[in-house]
Coordinates of C-alpha atoms in Angstrom, one line a residue:
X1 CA -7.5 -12.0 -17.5
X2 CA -4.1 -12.4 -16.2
X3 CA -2.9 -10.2 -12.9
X4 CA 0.6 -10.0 -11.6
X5 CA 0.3 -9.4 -7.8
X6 CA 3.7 -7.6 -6.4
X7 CA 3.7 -7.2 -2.9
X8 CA 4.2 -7.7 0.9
X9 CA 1.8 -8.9 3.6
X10 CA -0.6 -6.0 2.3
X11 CA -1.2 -8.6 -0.6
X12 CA -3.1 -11.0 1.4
X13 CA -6.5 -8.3 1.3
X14 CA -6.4 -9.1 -2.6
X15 CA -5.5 -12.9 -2.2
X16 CA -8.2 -13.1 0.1
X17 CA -10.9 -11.8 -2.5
X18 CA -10.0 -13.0 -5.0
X19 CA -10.8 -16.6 -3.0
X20 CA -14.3 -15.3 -1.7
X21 CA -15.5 -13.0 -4.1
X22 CA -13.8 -13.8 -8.0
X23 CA -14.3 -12.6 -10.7
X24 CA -14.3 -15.5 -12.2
X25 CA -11.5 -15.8 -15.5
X26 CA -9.1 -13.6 -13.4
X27 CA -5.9 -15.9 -12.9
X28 CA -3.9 -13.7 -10.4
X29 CA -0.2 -14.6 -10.0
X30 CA 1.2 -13.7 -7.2
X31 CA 4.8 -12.4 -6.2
X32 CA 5.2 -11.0 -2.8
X33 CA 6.6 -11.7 0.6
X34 CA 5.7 -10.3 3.7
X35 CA 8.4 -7.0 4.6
X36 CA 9.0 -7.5 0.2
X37 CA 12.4 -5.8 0.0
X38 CA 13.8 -4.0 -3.3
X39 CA 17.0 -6.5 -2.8
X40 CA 14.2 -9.9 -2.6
X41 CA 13.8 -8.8 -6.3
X42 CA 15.3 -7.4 -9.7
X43 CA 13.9 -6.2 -13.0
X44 CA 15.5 -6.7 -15.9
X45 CA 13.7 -5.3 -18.6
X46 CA 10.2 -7.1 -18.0
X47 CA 11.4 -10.6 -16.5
X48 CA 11.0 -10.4 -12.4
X49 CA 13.9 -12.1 -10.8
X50 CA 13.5 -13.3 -6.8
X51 CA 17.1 -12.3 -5.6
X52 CA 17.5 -14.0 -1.7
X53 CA 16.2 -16.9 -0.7
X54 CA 13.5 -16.2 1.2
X55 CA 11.6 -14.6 -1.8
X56 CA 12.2 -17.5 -3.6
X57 CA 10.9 -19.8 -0.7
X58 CA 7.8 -17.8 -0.6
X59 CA 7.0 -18.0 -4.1
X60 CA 7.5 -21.7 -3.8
X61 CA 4.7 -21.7 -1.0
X62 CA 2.6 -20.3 -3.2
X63 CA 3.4 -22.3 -6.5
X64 CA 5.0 -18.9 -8.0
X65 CA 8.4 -19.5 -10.5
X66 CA 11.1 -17.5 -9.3
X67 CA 11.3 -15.0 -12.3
X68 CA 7.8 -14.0 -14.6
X69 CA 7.8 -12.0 -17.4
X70 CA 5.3 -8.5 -16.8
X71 CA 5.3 -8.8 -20.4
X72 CA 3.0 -11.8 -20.2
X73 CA 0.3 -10.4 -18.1
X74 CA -3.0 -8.4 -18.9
X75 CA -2.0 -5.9 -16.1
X76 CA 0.6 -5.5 -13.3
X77 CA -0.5 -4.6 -9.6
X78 CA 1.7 -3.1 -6.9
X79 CA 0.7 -3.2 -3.1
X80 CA 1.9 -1.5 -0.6
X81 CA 5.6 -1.1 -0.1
X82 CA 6.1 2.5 -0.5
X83 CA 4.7 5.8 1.9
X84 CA 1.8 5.1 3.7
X85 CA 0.5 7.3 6.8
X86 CA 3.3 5.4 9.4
X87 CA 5.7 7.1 6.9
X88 CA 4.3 10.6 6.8
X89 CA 3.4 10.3 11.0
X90 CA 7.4 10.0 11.3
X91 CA 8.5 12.7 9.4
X92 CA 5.9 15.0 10.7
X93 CA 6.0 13.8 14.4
X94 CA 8.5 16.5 15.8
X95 CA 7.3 18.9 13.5
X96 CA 4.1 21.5 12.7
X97 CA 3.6 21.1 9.0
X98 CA 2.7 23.9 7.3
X99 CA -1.4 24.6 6.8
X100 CA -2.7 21.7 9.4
X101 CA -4.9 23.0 12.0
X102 CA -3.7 21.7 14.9
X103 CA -0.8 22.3 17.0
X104 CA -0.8 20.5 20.4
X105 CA 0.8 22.4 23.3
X106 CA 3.9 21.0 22.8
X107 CA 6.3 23.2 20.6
X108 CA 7.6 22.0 17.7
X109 CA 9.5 23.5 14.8
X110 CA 7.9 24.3 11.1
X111 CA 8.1 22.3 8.2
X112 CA 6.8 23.8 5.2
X113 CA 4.7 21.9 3.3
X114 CA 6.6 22.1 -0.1
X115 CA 9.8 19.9 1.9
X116 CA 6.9 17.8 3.6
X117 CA 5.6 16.7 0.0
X118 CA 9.1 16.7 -1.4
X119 CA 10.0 14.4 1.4
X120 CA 7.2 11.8 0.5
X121 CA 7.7 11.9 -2.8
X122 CA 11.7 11.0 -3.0
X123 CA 11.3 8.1 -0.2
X124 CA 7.9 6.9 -2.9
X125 CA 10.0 7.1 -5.6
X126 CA 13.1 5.0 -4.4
X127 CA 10.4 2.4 -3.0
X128 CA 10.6 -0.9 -5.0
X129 CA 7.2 0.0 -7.0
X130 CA 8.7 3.5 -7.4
X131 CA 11.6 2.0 -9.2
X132 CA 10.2 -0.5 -11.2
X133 CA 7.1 1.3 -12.5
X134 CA 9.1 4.2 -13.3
X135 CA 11.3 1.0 -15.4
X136 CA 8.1 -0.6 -17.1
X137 CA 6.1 2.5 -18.3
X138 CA 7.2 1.6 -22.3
X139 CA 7.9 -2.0 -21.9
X140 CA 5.2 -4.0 -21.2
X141 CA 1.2 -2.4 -22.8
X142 CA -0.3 -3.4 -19.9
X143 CA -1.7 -1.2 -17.2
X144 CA 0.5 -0.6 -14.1
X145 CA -1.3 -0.1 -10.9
X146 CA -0.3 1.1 -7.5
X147 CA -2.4 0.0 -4.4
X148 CA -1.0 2.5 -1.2
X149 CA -1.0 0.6 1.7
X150 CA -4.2 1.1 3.5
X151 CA -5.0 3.6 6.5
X152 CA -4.5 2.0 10.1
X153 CA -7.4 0.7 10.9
X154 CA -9.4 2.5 13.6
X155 CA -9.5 0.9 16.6
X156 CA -5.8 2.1 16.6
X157 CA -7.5 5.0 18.7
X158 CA -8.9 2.9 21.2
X159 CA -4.9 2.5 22.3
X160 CA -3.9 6.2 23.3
X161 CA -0.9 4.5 25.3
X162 CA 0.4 2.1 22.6
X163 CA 0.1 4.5 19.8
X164 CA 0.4 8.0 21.2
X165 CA 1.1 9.7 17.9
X166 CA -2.3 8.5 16.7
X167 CA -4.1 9.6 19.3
X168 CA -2.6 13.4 18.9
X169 CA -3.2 13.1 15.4
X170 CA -6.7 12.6 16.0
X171 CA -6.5 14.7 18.7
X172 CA -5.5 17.8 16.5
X173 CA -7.3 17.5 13.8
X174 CA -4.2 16.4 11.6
X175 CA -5.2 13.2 10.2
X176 CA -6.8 14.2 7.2
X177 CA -4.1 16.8 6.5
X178 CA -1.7 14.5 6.6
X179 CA -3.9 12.0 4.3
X180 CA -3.8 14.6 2.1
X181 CA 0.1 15.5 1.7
X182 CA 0.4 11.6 1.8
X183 CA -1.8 11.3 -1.8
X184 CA -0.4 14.8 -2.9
X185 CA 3.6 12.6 -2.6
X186 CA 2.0 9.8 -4.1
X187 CA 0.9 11.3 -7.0
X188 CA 4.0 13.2 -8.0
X189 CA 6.1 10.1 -7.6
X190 CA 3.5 7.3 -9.7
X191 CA 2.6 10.0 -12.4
X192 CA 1.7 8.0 -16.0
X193 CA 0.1 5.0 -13.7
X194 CA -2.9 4.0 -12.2
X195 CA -2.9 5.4 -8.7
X196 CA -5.8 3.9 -7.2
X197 CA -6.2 6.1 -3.8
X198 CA -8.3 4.7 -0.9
X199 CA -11.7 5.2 -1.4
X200 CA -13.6 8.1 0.9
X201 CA -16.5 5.6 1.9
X202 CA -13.6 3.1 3.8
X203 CA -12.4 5.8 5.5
X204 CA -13.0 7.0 9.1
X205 CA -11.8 9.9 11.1
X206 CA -10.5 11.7 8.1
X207 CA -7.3 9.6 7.6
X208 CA -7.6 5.8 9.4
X209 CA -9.5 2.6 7.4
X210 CA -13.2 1.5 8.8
X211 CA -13.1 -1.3 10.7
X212 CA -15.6 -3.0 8.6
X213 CA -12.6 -3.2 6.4
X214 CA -10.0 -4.2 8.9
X215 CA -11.8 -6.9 11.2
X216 CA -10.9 -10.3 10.0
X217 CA -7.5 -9.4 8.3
X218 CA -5.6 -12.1 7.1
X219 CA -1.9 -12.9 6.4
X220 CA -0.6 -13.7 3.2
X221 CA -0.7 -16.7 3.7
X222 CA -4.9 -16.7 3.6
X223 CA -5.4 -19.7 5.8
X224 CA -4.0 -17.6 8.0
X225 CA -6.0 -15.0 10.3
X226 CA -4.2 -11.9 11.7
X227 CA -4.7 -11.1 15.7
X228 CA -7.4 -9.0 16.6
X229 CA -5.1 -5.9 17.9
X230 CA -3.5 -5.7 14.3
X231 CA -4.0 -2.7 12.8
X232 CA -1.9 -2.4 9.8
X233 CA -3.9 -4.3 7.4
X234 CA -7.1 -4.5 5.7
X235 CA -9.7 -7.4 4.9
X236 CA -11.2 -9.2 2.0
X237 CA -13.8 -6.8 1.6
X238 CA -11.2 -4.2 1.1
X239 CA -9.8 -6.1 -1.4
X240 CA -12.6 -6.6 -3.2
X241 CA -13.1 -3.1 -3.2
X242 CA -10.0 -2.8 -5.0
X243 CA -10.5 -5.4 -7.3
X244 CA -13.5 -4.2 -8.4
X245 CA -11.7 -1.0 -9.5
X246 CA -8.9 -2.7 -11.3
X247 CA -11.0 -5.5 -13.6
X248 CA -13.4 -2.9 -15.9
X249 CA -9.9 -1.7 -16.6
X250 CA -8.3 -4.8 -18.1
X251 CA -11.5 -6.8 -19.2

């Protein structure tokens, strides 16, 4: 089986096990840079171009070509670098949205949850996977899937001062309300592709990633170990949760 990986740091979970856990026959190729760009690459028709130099060193680091054609490959994966809760906490963070339980004591002014969704959905839709699965659905037979970035991982709530907008999330009772417009975005924007949502069983407080799933998070570069106070990025044993998902479908 052949896997095109297209992605930013977020990359690393599924680079990471595919090292320690297989399957064995999957030969993963793997195009991404960390903070991946839509001007690091361009699409024409199914050949994937790197476009600055710093894509094209990457690839080079990890014995990548500089263009590959999606036509070639058994299925095409997409991780991360579209709408994730960090995108849907900024909208929403001077705002009530419409339907979530909590308000805070602090006043802040409505935003229904139509123009909340609508919002989610045009900024996932101009991401680079918005664009380019939207341009692939017809040209290559091979499944397109989209890995969201994962939740923040949980310990984010044992740092009230560095992230306060987590902690009145939490606080409120928003978290998984927000999850929730957050999928509903991602949905209208990747319709005709796989869509492969976070599992429940990885998730803690409703909308933030177990840390049995974020301890030991590594860089894209593998060999490389994240510090223990990141909580952007998910582990190996994420990854493997995801791979596990995306295999049946292409073996």
């Amino acid at each position: 089986m052949k896997l095109c990986l297209i992605g930013n740091s977020h990359a690393g979970m599924l680079i990471a096990a595919h090292r320690k856990f297989g399957p064995a026959g999957l030969d993963l190729t793997v195009f991404a840079k960390p903070a991946m760009e839509p001007e690091d690459a361009a699409l024409d028709g199914t050949v994937l171009t790197a476009k600055t130099d710093a894509m094209r060193d990457r690839l080079a680091q990890m014995g990548t070509p500089d263009h590959v054609d999606l036509a070639e490959f058994d299925a095409v994966v997409f991780v991360a670098m579209s709408i994730s809760v960090f995108t849907g906490l900024r909208i929403a963070q001077a705002h009530h949205v419409e339907g979530w339980p909590g308000r805070g004591n602090a006043p802040l002014a409505e935003l229904s949850s139509a123009a909340y969704r609508t919002s989610l959905t045009a900024l996932a839709q101009d991401s680079l996977p918005g664009r380019m699965a939207t341009a692939l659905q017809g040209q290559i037979n091979a499944p397109i899937f989209i890995v969201p970035q994962p939740c923040p991982a949980e310990g984010i709530l044992t740092m009230p001062r560095r992230f306060p907008l987590f902690a009145r999330l939490a606080n409120d009772g928003n978290g998984p309300a927000l999850l929730a417009d957050l999928r509903a975005g991602l949905e209208a924007a990747f319709a005709g592709v796989h869509l492969l949502h976070q599992p429940e069983d990885t998730i803690a407080h409703g909308f933030l990633t177990r840390q049995r799933f974020s301890r030991g998070a590594v860089r894209l570069n593998v060999d490389a170990s994240l510090p223990p106070d990141d909580f952007v990025h998910a582990n190996a044993g994420y990854g493997r949760v995801v791979l596990e998902r995306i295999t049946p479908q292409i073996s």
